[in-house]
Coordinates of C-alpha atoms and ligand atoms in Angstrom, one line a residue:
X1 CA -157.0 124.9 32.9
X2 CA -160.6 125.9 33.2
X3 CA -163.0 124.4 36.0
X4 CA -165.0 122.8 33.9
X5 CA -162.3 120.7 32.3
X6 CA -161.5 119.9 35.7
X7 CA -164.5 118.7 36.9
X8 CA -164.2 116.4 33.7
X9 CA -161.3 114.8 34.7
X10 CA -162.1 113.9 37.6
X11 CA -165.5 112.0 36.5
X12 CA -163.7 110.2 33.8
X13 CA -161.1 109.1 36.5
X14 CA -163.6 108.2 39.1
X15 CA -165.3 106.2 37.0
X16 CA -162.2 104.5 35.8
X17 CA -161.3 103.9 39.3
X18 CA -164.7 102.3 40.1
X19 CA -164.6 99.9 37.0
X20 CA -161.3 98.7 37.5
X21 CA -162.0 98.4 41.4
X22 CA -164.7 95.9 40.3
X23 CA -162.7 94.0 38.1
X24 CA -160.2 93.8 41.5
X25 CA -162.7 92.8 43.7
X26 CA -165.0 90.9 42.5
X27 CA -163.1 88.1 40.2
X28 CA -161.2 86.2 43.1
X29 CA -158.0 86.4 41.9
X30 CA -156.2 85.0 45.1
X31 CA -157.4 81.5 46.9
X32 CA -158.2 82.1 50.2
X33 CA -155.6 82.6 52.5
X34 CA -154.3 79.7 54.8
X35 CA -151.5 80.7 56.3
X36 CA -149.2 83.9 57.6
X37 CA -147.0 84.0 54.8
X38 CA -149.7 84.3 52.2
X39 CA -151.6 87.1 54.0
X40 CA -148.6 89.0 53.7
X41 CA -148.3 88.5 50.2
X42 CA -152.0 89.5 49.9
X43 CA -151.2 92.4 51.4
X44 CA -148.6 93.2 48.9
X45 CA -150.9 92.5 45.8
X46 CA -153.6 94.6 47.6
X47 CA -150.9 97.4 48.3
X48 CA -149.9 97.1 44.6
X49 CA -153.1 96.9 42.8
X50 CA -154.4 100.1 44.9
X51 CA -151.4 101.7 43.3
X52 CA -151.8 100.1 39.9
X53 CA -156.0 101.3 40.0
X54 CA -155.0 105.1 41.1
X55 CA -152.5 105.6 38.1
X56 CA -154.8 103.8 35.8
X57 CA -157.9 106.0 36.8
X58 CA -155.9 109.0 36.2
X59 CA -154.1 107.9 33.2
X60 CA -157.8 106.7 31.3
X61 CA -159.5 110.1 32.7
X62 CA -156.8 112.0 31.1
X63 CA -156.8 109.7 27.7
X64 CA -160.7 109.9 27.4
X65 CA -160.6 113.8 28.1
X66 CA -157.9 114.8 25.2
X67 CA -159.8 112.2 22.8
X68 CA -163.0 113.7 23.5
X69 CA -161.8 117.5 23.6
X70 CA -159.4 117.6 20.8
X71 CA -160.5 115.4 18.4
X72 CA -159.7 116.7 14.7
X73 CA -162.8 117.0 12.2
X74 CA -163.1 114.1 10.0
X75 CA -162.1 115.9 7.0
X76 CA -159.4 118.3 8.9
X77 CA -155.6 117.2 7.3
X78 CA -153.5 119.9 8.9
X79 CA -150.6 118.8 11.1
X80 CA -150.6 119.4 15.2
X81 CA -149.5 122.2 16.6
X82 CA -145.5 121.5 17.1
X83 CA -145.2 121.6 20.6
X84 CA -141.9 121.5 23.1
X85 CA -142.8 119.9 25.8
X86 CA -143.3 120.5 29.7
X87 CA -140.6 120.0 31.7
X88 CA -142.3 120.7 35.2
X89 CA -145.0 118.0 33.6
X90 CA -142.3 115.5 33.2
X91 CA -140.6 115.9 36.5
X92 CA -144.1 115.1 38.4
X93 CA -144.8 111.9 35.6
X94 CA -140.6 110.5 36.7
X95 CA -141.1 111.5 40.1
X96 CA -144.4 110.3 41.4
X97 CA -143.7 106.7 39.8
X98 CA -140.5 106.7 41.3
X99 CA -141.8 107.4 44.6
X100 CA -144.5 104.3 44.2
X101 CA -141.9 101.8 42.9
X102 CA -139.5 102.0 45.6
X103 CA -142.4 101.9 48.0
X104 CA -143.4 98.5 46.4
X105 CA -140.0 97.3 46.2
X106 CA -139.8 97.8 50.2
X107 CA -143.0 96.5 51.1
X108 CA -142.0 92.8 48.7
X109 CA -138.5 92.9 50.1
X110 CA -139.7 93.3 54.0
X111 CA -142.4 90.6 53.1
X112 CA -140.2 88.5 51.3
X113 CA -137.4 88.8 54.2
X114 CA -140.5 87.8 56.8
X115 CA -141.4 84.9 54.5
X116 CA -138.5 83.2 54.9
X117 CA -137.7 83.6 58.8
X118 CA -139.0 80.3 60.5
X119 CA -138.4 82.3 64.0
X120 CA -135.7 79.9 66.5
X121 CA -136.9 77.0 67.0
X122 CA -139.2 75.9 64.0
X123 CA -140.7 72.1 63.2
X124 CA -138.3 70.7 60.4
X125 CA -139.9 68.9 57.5
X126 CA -137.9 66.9 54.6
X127 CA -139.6 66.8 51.5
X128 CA -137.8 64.5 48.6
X129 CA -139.6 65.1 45.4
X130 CA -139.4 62.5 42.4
X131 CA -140.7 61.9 39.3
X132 CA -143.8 61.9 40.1
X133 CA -144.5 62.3 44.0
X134 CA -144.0 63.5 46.9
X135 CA -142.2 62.3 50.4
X136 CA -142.2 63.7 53.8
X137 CA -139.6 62.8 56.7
X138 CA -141.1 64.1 60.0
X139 CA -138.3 64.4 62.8
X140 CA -138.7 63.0 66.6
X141 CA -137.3 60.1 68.2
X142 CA -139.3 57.8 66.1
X143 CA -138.6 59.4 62.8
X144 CA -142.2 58.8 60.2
X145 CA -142.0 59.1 56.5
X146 CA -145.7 59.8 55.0
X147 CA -146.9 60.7 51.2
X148 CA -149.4 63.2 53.1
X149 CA -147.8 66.6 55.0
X150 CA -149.7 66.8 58.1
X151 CA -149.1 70.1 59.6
X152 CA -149.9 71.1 63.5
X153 CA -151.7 74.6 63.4
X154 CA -149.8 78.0 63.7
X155 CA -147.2 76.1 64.0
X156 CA -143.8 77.8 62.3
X157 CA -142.9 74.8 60.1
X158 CA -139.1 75.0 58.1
X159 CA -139.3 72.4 54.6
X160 CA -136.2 71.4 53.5
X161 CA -136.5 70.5 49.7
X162 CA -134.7 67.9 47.7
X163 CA -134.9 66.1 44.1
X164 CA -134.0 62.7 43.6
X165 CA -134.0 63.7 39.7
X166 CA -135.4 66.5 37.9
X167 CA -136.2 70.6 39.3
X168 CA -140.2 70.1 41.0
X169 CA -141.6 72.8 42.3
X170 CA -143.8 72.8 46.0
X171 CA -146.7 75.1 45.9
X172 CA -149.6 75.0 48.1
X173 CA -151.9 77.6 46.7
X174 CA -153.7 78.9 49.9
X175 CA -150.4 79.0 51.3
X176 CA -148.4 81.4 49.1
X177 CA -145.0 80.0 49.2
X178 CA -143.2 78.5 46.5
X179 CA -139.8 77.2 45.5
X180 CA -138.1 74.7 43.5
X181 CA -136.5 71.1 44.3
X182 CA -133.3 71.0 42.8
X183 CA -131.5 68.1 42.4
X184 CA -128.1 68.4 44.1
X185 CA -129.5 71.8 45.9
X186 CA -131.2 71.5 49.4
X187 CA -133.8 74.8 49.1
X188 CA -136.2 75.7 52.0
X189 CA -139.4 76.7 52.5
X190 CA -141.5 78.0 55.8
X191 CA -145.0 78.1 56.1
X192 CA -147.2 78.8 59.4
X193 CA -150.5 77.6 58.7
X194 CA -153.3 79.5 60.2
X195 CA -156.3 77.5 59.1
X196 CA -158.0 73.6 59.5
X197 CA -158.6 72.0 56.6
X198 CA -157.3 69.6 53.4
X199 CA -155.7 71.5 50.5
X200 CA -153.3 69.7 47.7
X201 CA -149.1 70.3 47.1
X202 CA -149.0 70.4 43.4
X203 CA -146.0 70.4 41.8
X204 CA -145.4 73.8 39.4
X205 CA -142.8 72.8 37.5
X206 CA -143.1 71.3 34.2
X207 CA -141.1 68.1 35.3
X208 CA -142.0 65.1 32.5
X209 CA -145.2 63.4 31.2
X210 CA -147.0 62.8 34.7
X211 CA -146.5 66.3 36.4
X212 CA -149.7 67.6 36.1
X213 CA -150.5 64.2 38.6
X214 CA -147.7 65.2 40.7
X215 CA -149.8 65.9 43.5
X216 CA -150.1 65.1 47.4
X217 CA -152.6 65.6 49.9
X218 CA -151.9 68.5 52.7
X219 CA -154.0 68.4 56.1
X220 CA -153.7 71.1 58.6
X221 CA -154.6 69.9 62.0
X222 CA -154.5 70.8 66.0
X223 CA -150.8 70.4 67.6
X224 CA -152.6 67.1 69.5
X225 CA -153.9 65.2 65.8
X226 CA -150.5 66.0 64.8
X227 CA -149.2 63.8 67.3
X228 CA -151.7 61.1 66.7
X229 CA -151.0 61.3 63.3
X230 CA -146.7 60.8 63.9
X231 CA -147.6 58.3 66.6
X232 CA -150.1 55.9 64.2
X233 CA -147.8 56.2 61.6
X234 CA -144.6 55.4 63.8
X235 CA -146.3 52.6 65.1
X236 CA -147.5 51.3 61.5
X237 CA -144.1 51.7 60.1
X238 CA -143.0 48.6 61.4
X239 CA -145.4 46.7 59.1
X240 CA -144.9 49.3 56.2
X241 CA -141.6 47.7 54.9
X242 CA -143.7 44.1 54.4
X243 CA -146.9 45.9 53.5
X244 CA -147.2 46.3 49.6
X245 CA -150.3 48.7 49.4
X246 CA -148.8 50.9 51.3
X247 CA -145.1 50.9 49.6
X248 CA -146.9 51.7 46.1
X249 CA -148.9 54.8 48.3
X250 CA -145.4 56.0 49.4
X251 CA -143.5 55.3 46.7
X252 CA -146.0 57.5 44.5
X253 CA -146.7 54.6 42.0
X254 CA -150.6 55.7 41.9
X255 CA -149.3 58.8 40.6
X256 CA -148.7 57.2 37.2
X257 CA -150.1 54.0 36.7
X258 CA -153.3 53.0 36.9
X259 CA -153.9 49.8 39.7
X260 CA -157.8 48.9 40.8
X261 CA -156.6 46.7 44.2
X262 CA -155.0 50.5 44.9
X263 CA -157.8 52.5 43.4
X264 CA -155.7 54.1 41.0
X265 CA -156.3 55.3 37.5
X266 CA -153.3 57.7 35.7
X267 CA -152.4 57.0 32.5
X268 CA -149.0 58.1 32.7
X269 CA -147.9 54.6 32.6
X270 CA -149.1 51.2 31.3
X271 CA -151.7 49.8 33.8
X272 CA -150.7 47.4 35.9
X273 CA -153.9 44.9 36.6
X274 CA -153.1 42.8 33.6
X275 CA -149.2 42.4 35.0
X276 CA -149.0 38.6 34.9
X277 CA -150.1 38.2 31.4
X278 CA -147.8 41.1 30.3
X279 CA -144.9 38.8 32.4
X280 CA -146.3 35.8 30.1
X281 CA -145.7 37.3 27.1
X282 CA -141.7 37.7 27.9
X283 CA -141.4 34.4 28.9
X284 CA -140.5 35.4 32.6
X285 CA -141.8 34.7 35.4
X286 CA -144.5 37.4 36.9
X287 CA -142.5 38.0 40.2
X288 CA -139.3 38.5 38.1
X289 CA -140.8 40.7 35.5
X290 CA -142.5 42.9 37.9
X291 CA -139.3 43.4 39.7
X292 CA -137.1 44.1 37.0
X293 CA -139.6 46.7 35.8
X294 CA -139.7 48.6 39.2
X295 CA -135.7 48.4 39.2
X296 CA -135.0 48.6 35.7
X297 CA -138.1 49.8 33.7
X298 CA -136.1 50.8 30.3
X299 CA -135.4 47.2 29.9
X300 CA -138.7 45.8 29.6
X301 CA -140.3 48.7 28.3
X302 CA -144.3 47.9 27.5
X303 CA -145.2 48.9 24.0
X304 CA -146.4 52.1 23.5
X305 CA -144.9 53.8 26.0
X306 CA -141.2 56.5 26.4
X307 CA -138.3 54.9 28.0
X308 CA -136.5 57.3 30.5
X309 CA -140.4 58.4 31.8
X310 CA -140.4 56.1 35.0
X311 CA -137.6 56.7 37.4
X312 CA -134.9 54.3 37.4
X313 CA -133.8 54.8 41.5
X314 CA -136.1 52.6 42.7
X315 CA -133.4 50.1 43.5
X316 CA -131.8 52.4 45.7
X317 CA -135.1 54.3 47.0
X318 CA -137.0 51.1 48.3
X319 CA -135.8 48.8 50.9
X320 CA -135.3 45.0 50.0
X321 CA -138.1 44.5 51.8
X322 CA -140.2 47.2 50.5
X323 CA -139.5 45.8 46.7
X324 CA -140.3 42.4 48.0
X325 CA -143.7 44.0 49.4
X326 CA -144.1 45.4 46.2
X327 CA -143.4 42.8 43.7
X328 CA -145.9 40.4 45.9
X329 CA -148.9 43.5 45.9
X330 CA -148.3 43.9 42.5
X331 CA -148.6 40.2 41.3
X332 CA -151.6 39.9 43.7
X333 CA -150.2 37.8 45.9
X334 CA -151.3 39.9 48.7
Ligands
CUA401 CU1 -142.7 67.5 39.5 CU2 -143.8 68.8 37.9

């Protein structure tokens, strides 16, 4: 090959590599990281896309070079030349993808095997998902269940994940790690966070009519808020069984129905403000009705709306006490 075409080739493939190293760059394709496991998968879609850019460059320098430099005359009909082939061509075009597969396939494997060790002696989490919320069990002598996962800073932290119905999904964007909740299944999860802040769980897996709400609230703090947190909450969870507002916050009721007393405003569900004259209507009383719809909501289904949407394990879920906090929030007697 002559110089000149050389020289070619390699503008048209710088200039590929430039564009498509903008197009990397500068769209942010990634959140920004919060914690150890997603730097490491950063560092596999940075290893990977410097790969990906390099064969594309040369690829589109070679594409725009044979377009430009053999291009037929309009009005020129003759077939190609026939030609054979190159072998020693096609051993470098097997070989040298080869080589850069099975280097990405070791670089995902030794992340994915670093992803999932929670070192010997990591914190231990239980998250129960359900149609449509979270819950998290935190361990200790006093053990606290919250709809928020508070999580101490660079801390190794092992979730164990579980489904009361359907398959959820937990996925923290900054944080890179995902995995379903499978009903039956107990999956895990580790995380180390490595920065302060709020960020949100969402749930990525299509799991019913109010999934795209199924969301909960994730704050990364110091070791010693941790505590504070585990010890308010310890020490509110005595009044938590009798205290209505915050059953429907832990039960996830906000996540479909709409409620002002609890500041809430999904649609997913009917609305539940106008509850007593709803009750009136079926000739029950309002306590009754509301508690039949928690435990049995297919029964007195409002109109307008999907039976088999809201969860039917309520009854066994919630506490008698909880329900009874419930039922009395719910009809405003509280
Ligand atoms: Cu739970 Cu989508």
């Amino acid at each position: 090959m002559r110089r000149g075409s050389i020289v070619r080739i390699t503008i048209y493939g710088v200039i590929a590599g430039i564009l498509a190293s903008l197009v990397a760059v500068l769209v942010p394709w990634l959140p920004t990281s919060a914690s150890e496991e997603m730097d490491r998968i950063e560092f596999t879609f940075w290893f990977t896309t410097v790969i990906c850019i390099a064969v594309f460059a040369i690829v589109a320098a070679v594409i725009v070079y044979s377009v430009l430099k053999f291009r037929a005359h309009p009005d020129d009909d003759r077939d190609g030349p026939p030609i054979h082939g190159h072998t020693a061509l096609e051993i470098y075009w097997t070989a040298i993808p080869a080589v850069l597969v099975t280097a990405i396939s070791v670089v995902s494997a030794i992340v994915l095997a670093k992803n999932d060790d929670a070192g010997p002696n990591p914190l231990r989490i239980a998250v129960t998902a359900q149609q449509f919320a979270w819950k998290f069990e935190y361990p200790g002598d006093d053990p606290v269940t919250s709809g928020t996962l508070v999580l101490p800073l660079k801390e190794s932290v092992k979730l164990t994940l579980r489904s009361l119905d359907v398959i959820h999904a937990f996925w923290i964007p900054e944080m890179g790690q995902k995995s379903d909740a499978v009903p039956g299944v107990e999956t895990t999860l580790v995380l180390t966070p490595t920065r302060i802040g709020s960020y949100s769980l969402v749930c990525a897996e299509l799991c019913g009519l109010g999934h795209a709400l199924m969301r909960a609230r994730v704050r990364v703090v110091e070791r010693a808020e941790y505590e504070a947190f585990l010890a308010r909450e310890a020490e509110g969870g005595g009044q938590d069984e009798n205290d209505g507002e915050a059953v429907f916050a832990s039960a996830g009721c906000g996540g479909c129905h709409a409620f002002e007393p609890a500041g809430t405003d999904a649609e997913v569900g009917p609305a539940l403000d106008d509850v007593a004259a709803r009750a009136e209507a079926t000739g029950l009383a309002p306590d009754d009705f509301i508690r039949q719809s928690i435990v049995d909501p297919n029964a007195l289904l409002a109109s307008g709306y999907q039976p088999d949407v809201m969860p039917t394990t309520y009854e066994s879920s919630l506490s008698d006490e909880q329900l009874d906090a419930l039922v009395q929030y719910l009809g405003g007697n509280k």
